Coordinates of C-alpha atoms in Angstrom, one line a residue:
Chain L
X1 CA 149.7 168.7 221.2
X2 CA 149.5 167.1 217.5
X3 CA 147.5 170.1 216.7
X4 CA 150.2 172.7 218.0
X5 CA 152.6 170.6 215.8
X6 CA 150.7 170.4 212.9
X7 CA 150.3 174.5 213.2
X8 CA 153.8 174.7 213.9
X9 CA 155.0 172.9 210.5
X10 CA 152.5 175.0 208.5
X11 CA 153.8 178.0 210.1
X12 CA 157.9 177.6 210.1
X13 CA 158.4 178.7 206.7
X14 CA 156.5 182.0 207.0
X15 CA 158.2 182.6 210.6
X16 CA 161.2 182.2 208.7
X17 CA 160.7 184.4 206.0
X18 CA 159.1 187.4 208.3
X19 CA 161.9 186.6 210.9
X20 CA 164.7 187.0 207.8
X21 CA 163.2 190.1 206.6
X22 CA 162.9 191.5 210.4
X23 CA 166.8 190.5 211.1
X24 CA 167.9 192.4 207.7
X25 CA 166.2 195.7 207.8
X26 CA 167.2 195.8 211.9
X27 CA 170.8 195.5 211.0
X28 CA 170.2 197.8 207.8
X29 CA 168.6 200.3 211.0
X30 CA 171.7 199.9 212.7
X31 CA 173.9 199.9 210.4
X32 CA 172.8 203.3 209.1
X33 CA 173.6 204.8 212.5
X34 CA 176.8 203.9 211.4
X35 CA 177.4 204.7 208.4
X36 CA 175.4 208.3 208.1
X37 CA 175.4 211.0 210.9
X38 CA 171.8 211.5 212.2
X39 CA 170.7 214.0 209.9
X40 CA 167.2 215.3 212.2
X41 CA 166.2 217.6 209.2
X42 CA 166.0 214.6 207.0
X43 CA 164.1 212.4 209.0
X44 CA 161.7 215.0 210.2
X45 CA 160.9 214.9 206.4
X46 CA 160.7 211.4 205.9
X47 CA 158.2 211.5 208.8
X48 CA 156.3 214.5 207.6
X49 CA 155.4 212.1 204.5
X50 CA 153.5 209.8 206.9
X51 CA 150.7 209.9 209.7
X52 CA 152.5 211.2 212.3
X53 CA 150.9 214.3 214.4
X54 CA 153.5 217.7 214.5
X55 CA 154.3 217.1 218.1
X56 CA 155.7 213.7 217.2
X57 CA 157.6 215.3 214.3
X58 CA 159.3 218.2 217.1
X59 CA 160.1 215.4 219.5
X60 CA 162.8 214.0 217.2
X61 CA 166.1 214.9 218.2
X62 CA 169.9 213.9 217.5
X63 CA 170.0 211.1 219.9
X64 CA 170.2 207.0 219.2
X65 CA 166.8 206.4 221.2
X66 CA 165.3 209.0 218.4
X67 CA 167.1 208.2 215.7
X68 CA 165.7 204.5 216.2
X69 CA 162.4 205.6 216.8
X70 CA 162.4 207.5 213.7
X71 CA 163.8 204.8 211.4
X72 CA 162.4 201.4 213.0
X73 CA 159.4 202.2 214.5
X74 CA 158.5 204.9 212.6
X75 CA 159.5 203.8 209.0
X76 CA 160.9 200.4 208.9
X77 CA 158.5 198.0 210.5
X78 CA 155.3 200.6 209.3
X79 CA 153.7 198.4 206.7
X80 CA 156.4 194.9 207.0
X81 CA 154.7 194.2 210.5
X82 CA 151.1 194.5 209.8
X83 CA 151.8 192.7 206.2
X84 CA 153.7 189.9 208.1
X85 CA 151.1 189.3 210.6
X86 CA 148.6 189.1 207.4
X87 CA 150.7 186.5 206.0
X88 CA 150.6 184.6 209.1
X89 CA 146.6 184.8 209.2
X90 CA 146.2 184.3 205.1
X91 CA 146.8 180.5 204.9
X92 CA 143.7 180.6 206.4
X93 CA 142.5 179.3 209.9
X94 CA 141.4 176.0 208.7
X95 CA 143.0 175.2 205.4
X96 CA 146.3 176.4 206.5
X97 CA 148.8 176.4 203.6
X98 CA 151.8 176.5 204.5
X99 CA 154.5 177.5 202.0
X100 CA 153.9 181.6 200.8
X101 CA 151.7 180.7 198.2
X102 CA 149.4 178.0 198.0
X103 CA 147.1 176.7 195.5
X104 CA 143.8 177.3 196.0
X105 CA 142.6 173.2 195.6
X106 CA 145.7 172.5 197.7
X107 CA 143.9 174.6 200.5
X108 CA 140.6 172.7 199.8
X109 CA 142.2 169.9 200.1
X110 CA 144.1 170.3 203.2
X111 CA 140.5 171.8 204.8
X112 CA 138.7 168.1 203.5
X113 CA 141.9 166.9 205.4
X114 CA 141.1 168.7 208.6
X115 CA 137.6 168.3 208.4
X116 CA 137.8 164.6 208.5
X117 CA 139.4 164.5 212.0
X118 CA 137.4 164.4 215.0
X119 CA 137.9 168.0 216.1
X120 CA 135.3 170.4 216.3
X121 CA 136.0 173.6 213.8
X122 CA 136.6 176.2 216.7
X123 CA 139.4 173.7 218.5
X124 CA 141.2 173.8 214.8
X125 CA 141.1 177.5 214.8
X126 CA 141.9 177.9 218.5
X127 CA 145.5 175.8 217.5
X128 CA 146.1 177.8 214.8
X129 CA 145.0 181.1 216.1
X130 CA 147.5 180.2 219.5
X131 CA 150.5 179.4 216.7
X132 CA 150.1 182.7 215.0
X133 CA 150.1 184.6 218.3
X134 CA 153.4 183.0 219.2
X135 CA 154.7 184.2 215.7
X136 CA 153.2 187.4 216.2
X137 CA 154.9 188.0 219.6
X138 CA 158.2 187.2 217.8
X139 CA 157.6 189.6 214.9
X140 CA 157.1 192.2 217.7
X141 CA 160.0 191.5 220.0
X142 CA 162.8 190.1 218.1
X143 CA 163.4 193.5 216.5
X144 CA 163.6 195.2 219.2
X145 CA 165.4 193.1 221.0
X146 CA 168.0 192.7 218.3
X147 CA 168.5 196.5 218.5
X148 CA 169.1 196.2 222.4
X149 CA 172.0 194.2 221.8
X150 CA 173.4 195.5 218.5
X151 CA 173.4 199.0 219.5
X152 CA 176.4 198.4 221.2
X153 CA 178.4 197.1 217.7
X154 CA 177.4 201.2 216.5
X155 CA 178.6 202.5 220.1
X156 CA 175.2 203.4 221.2
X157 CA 172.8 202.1 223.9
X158 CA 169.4 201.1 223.6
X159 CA 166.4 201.2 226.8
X160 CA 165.8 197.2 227.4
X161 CA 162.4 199.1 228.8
X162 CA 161.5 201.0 226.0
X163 CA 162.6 197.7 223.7
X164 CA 159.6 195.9 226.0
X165 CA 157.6 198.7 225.8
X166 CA 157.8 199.2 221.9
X167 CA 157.5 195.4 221.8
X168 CA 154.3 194.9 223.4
X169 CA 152.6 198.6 221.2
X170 CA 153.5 196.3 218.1
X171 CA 152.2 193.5 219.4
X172 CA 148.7 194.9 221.0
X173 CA 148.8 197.3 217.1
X174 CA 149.5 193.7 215.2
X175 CA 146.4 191.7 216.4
X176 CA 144.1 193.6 213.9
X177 CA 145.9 193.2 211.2
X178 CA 146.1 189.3 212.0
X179 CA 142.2 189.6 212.7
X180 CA 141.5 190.7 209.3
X181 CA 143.7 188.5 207.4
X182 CA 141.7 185.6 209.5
X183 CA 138.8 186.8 208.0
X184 CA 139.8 187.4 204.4
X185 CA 141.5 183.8 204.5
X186 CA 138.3 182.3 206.0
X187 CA 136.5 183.8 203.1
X188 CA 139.0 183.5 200.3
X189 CA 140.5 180.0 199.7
X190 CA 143.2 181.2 197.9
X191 CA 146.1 182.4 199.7
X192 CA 147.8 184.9 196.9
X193 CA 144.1 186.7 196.6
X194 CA 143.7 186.9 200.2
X195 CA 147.6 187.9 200.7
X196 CA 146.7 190.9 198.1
X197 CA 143.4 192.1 199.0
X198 CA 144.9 192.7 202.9
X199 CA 147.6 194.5 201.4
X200 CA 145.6 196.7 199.6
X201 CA 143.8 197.2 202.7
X202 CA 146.9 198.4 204.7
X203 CA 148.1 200.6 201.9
X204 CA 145.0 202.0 201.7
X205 CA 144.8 202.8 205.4
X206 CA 147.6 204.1 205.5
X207 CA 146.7 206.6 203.1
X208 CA 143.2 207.7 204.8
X209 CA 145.2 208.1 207.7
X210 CA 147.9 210.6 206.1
X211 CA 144.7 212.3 204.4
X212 CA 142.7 212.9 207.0
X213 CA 144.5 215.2 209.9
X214 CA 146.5 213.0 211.6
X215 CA 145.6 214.8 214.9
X216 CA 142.9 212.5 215.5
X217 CA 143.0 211.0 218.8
X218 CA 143.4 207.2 217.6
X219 CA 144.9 206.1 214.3
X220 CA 146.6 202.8 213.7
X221 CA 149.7 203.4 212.8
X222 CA 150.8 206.0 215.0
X223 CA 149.8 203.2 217.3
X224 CA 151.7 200.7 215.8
X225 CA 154.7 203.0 215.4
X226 CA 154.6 203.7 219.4
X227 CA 154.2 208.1 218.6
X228 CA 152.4 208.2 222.1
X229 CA 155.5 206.6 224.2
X230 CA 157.9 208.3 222.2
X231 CA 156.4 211.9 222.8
X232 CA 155.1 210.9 226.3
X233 CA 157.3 208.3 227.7
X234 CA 153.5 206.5 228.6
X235 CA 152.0 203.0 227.3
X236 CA 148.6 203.9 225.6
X237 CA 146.8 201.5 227.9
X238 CA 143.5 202.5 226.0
X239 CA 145.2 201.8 222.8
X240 CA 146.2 198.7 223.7
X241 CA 143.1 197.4 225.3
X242 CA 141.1 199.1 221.9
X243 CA 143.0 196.6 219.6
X244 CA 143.0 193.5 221.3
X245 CA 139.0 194.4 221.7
X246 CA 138.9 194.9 218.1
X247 CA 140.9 192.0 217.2
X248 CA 139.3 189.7 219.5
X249 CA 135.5 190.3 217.8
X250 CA 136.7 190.5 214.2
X251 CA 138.6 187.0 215.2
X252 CA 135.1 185.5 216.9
X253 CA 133.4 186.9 213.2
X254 CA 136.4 184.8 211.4
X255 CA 135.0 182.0 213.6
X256 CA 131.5 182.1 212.8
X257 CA 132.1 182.3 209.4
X258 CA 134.7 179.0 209.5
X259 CA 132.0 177.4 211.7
X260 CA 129.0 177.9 209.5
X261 CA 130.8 178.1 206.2
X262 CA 130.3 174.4 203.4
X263 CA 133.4 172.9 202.3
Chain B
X1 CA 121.1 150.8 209.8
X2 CA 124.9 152.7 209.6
X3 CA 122.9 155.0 207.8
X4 CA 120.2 156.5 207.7
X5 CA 119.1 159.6 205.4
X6 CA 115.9 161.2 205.3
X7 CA 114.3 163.6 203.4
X8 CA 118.2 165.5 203.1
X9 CA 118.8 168.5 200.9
X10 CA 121.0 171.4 200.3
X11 CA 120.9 174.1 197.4
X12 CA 124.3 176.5 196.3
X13 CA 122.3 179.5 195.6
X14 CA 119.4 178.7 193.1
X15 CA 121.0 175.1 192.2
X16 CA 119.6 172.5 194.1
X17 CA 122.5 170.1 194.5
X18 CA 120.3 167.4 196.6
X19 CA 116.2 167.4 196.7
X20 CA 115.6 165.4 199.3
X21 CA 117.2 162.2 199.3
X22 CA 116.4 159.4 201.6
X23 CA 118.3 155.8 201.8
X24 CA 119.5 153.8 204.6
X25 CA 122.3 151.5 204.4
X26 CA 122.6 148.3 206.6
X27 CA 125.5 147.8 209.0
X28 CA 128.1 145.6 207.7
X29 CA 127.0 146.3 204.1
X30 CA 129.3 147.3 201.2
X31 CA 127.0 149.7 199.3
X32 CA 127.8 151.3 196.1
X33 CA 126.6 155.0 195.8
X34 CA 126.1 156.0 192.1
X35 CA 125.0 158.2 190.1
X36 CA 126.1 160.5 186.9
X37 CA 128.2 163.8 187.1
X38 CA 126.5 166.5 189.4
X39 CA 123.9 164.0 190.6
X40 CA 124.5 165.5 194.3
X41 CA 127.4 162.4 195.4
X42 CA 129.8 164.5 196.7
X43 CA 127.4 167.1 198.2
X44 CA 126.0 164.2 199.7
X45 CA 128.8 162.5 201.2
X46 CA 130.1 166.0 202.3
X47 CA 127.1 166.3 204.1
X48 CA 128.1 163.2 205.9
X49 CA 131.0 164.1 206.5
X50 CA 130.2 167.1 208.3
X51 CA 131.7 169.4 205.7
X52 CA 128.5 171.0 204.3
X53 CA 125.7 172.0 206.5
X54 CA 122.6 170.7 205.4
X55 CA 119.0 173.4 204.0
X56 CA 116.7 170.5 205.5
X57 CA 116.0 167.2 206.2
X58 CA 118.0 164.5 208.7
X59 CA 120.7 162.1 208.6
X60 CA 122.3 160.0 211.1
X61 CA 125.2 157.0 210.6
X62 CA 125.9 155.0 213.3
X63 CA 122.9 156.5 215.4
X64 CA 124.2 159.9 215.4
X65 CA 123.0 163.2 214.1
X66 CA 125.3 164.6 211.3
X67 CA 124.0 167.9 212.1
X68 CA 124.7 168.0 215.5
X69 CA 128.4 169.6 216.0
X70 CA 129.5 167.5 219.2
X71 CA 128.0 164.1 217.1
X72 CA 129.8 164.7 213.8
X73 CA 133.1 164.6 215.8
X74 CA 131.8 161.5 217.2
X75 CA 131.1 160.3 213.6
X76 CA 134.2 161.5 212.7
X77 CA 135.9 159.4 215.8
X78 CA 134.2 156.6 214.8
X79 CA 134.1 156.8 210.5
X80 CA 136.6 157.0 208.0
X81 CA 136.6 159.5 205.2
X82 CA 137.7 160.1 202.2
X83 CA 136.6 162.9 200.1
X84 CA 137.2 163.9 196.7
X85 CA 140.1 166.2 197.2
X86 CA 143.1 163.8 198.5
X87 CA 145.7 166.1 198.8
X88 CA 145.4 165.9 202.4
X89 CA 148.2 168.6 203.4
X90 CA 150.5 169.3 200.6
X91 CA 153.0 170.7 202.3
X92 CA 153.9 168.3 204.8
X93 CA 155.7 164.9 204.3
X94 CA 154.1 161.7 204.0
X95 CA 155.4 160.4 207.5
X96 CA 154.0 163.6 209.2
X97 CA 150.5 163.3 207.5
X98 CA 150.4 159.9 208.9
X99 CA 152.3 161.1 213.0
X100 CA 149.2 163.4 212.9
X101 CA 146.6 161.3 211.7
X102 CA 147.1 158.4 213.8
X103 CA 147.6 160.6 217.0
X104 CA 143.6 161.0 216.6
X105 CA 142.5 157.4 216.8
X106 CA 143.5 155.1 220.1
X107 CA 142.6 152.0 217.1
X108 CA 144.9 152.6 214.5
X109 CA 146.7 149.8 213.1
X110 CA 150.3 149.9 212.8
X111 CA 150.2 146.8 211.0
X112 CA 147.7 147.9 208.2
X113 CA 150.0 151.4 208.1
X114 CA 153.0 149.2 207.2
X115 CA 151.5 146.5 204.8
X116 CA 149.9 149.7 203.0
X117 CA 153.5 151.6 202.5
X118 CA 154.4 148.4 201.2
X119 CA 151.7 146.9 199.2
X120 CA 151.2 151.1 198.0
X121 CA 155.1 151.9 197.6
X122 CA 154.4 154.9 199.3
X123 CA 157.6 156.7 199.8
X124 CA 157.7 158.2 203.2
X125 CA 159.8 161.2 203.2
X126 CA 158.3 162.9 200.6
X127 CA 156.4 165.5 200.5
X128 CA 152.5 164.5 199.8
X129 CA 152.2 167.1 196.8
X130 CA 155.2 165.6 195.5
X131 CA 152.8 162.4 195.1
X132 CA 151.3 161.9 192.3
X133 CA 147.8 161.8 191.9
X134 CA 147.4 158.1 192.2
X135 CA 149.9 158.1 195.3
X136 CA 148.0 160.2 197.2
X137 CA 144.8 158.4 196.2
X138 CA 146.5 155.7 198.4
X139 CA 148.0 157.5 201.1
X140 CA 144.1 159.2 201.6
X141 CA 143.3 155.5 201.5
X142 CA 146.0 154.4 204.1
X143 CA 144.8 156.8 206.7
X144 CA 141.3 156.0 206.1
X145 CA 141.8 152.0 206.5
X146 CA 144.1 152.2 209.3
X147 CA 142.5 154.2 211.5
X148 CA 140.6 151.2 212.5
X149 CA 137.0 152.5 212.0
X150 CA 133.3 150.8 211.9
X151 CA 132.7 152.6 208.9
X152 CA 134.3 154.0 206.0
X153 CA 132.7 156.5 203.6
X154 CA 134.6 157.1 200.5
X155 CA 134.4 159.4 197.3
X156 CA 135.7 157.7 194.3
X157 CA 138.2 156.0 196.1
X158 CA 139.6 154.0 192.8
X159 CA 140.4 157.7 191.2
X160 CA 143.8 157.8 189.5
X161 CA 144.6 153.7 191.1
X162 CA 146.6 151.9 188.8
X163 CA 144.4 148.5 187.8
X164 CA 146.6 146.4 190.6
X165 CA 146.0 149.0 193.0
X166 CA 142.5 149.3 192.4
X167 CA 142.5 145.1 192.9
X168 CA 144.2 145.6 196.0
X169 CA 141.8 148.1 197.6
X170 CA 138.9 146.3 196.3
X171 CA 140.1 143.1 197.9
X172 CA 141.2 145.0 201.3
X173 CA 137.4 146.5 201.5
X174 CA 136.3 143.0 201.2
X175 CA 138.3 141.7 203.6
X176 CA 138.0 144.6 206.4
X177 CA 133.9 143.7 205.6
X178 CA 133.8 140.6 206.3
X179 CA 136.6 139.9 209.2
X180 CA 135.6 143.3 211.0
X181 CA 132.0 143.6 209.7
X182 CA 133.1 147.5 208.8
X183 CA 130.2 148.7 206.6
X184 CA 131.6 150.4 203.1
X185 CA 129.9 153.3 201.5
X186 CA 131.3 154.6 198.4
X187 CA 130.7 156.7 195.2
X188 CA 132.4 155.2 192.1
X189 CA 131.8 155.4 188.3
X190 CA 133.5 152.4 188.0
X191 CA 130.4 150.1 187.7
X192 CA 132.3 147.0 187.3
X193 CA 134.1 148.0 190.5
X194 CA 131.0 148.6 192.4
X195 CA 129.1 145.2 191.1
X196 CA 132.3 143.5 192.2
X197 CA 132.1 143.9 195.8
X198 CA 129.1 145.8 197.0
X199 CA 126.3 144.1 198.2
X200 CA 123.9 147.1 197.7
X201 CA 123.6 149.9 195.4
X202 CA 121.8 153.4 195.9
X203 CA 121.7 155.2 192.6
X204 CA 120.8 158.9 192.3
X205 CA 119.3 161.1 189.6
X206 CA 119.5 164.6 190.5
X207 CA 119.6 164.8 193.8
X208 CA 116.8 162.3 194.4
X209 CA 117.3 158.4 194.8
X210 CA 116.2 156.7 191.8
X211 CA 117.3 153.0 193.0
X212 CA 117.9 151.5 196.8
X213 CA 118.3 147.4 196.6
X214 CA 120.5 144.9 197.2
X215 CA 122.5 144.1 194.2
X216 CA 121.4 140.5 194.1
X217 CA 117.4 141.8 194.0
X218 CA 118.3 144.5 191.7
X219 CA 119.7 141.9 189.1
X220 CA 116.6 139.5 190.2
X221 CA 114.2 142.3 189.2
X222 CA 115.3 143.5 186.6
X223 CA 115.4 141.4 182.7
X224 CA 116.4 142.5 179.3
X225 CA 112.9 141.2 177.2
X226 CA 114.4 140.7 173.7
X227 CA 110.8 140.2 171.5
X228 CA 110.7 139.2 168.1
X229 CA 107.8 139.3 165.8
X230 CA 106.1 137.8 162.9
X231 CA 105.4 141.4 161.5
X232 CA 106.8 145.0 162.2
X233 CA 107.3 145.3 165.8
X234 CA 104.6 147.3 167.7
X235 CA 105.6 150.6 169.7
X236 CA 106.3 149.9 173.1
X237 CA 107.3 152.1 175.3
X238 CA 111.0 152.5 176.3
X239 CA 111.7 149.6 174.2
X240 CA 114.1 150.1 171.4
X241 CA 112.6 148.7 168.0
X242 CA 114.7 147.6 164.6
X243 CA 112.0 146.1 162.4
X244 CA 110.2 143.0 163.9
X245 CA 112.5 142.7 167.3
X246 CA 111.9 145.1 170.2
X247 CA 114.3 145.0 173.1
X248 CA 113.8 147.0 176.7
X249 CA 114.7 146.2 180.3
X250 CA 112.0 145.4 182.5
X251 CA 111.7 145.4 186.4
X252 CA 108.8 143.3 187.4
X253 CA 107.3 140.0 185.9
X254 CA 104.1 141.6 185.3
X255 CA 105.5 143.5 183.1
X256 CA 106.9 140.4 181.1
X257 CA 103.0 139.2 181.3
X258 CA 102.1 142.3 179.6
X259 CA 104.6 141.7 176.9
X260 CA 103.7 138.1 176.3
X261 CA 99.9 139.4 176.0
X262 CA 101.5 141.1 172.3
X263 CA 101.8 137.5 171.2
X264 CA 105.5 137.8 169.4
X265 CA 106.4 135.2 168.0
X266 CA 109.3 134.6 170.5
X267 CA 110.4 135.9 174.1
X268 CA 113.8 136.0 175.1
X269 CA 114.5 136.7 178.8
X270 CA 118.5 137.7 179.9
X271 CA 119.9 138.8 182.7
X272 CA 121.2 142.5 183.0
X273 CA 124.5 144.1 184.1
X274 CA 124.6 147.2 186.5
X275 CA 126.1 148.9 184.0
X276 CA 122.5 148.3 181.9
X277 CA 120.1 149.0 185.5
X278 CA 122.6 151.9 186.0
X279 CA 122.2 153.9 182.3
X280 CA 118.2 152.8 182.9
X281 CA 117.6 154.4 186.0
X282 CA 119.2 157.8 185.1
X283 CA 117.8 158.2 181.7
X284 CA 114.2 159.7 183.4
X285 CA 113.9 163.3 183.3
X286 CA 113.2 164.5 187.1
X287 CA 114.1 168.1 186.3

């Protein structure tokens, strides 16, 4: 339990900060319902600008279920949740830094810390890998959950199934990022380099992805963004199962490297 | 023994940080564990610790391998450590550092936790990076003495101590060594420190042990020979010569026989400091 705790104080501040961020762009969402009329034309362009296949594109109509898919799913949370599941994996799975930026000695220091406790190295990372997965689940869910019960404030109503449903695609799609930023942060002690260099990896991504025909049958962020369920009304069970896979052997590679990495 | 190293090495890449080092230290002891900058302390006692994985070689303290995974947490259950970065976790408050600490070790003294915020004036609810670099020298110190291990393992644990604190952690090793026979193994440049209380020195010379004794059979063994002659003094080998006196340290009274077999015209014979055994056992070039 002292070891959920510890992971818990290391983690509050960035919960906070991702759960801020979440909470102001969802009302910006909703608010925007609001203020503009749902202009289809327009967002079919704003989407036409990212990885999204032409079937995707058609599907978006003039109603609030679309309109939301379009602008949360589709735009809002695109990069902000796999950047904030990276912050939550780049303090690192053993030195564990817990304010957004932390010194590089400070994270030495806190992994001398850590290392002088009776605990094996995998029980550390198994704390703090539990932690993140709580935070990530709340990244995924709150949003949509916030839009369930704010779409009435815009006179609009919101699927508390497709809420679940989106919840659990960002989830399942949020894992890898969290994976890789486990293994950057095992790799990189400090947190800013780490923080950047998984950035760079998402931007990056997200440019093959619009480069290449985005017709492909798997691509990350038409997974994250939920295209299949919105086109198809069906979970991508294969999707799903592909990135918690993927996440789960780059996360055992994070813990080889923590287990046979000098400090 | 506590511990017992043998043959122990590790190399970052083509530097070879420790070349085999082998010394034991007895239970109960206080031993001092010196050596100059880069001499391989801290990758040794890293080692220990469980933080580096040794290239070759074997170690154990308290009978258990430091290379085995499920023994170091055993070690780690069992000895205290301090290592050279004593930040411990910057980000949380001193009174957390400690609730987490102490929730690992069924011994751990809330009497020596109090008397150490006092005698320390460590303020609790502040954050530990807030500390400065002294006060968090002594909280490292705190959760390291209270824990209530057999053995505590410390990297310069005087670093950044004021000269009362420094008194009052020299006198609190003593103390837990004797009452609790808790065996002390630390690196220090502070050589008066280390002749103070330990009872045994290891020196090393990189990454190799150049001295292993007990303090009293180091000072026993080894004499400053201050010679003085009728004429120019002859060249003798690691002596240091100003016209008819020549003055080296020696280790061994045959060696003082050999000396007297020059005939000077006078023989002196004084006792040495660590400090003087210390500079003498590093000055050899092992490279």
């Amino acid at each position: 339990m002292i070891l959920l705790y510890k992971s818990w104080l290391e983690m509050r501040v960035r919960l906070a900060f991702g759960l801020g961020a979440i909470s102001a762009l969802c009302l910006v969402t909703i608010w925007d319902y609001q203020k503009l009329t749902h202009n289809v034309a327009r967002d079919k362009m704003m989407l036409m600008l990212l990885p999204f296949t032409q079937q995707a594109i058609d599907s978006v109509t003039a109603n609030y279920s679309s309109f939301i898919w379009a602008h949360w799913n589709a735009f809002n949370q695109l990069l902000l949740l796999p950047m904030l599941a990276m912050t939550i994996a780049s303090a690192g799975i053993l030195p564990n830094g817990a304010c957004l930026r932390e010194r590089g000695d400070q994270n030495s220091a806190a992994a001398a810390f850590m290392l002088s406790l009776p605990v094996r190295r995998h029980t550390l990372l198994l704390y703090r890998g539990a932690i993140g997965l709580l935070a990530l689940a709340i990244f995924a869910f709150v949003p949509q959950l916030m839009i369930v019960a704010l779409s009435p404030l815009v006179s609009a109503a919101y699927s508390f199934q497709d809420a679940l449903a989106y919840g659990a695609i960002s989830f399942a799609a949020m894992l890898i990022p969290y994976a890789l930023g486990l293994v950057v942060s095992s790799l990189i002690d400090d947190d800013m380099t780490s923080r950047l260099s998984s950035i760079f990896f998402l931007i990056a991504l997200l440019i093959l992805e619009r480069t290449i025909n985005p017709s492909q049958p798997f691509a990350y962020y038409r997974f994250l963004s939920g295209e299949a369920y919105f086109t198809t009304h069906e979970i991508l069970w294969i999707g799903m199962a592909a990135c918690t896979l993927l996440a789960a052997a780059i996360t055992w590679a994070a813990i080889q490297i923590v287990e046979r990495r000098d400090y | 023994m506590a511990i017992q190293v043998t043959g122990l090495k590790k190399s970052f890449g083509k530097v070879e940080a420790v070349r085999g080092l082998n010394f034991s230290v007895p239970a109960g002891s206080i031993c001092g564990f010196l050596g100059r900058n880069g001499a391989g302390k801290t990758t040794t006692l890293k080692m220990l610790q469980g933080m580096i994985h040794p290239d070759a070689g074997h170690a154990t303290i308290l009978g258990l391998n430091i290379a085995d995974p499920a023994q170091s947490v055993q070690i780690r259950q069992r000895a205290a450590f301090v290592t050279e970065e004593k930040g411990t976790l910057g980000y949380l408050k001193v009174s957390q550092v400690i609730k987490i600490t102490k929730a690992f070790y069924p011994n751990w003294s809330n009497e020596i936790e109090a008397k150490l915020l006092d005698t320390f004036e460590i303020p609790t609810d502040r954050r530990v990076s807030k500390l400065s670099k002294g006060g968090q020298t002594k909280l490292s110190l705190l959760l390291a003495l209270a824990r209530g291990a057999e053995m505590l393992i410390l990297d310069e644990p005087t670093e950044g101590l004021d000269p009362a604190a420094t008194e009052q952690l020299l006198q609190s090793l003593v103390v837990m060594s004797a009452e609790s026979q808790t065996t002390v193994f630390f690196s220090s440049h502070q050589l008066a420190e280390v002749e103070q209380i330990a009872d045994r020195v290891v020196i090393i010379d990189k990454g190799v042990t150049v001295v292993e004794d007990s303090l009293d059979d180091l000072k026993h063994n080894y004499r400053r020979v201050r010679l003085v002659f009728d004429a120019t003094a002859p060249a003798i080998p690691g002596a240091r010569i100003d016209g008819r006196t020549a003055s080296l340290l020696v280790r061994h009274d045959h060696a003082i026989d050999e000396l007297r077999a020059l005939k000077p015209a006078s023989l002196d014979i004084d006792s040495v400091s660590l400090k003087e055994i210390f500079l003498d056992s590093v000055k050899g070039d092992r490279s």
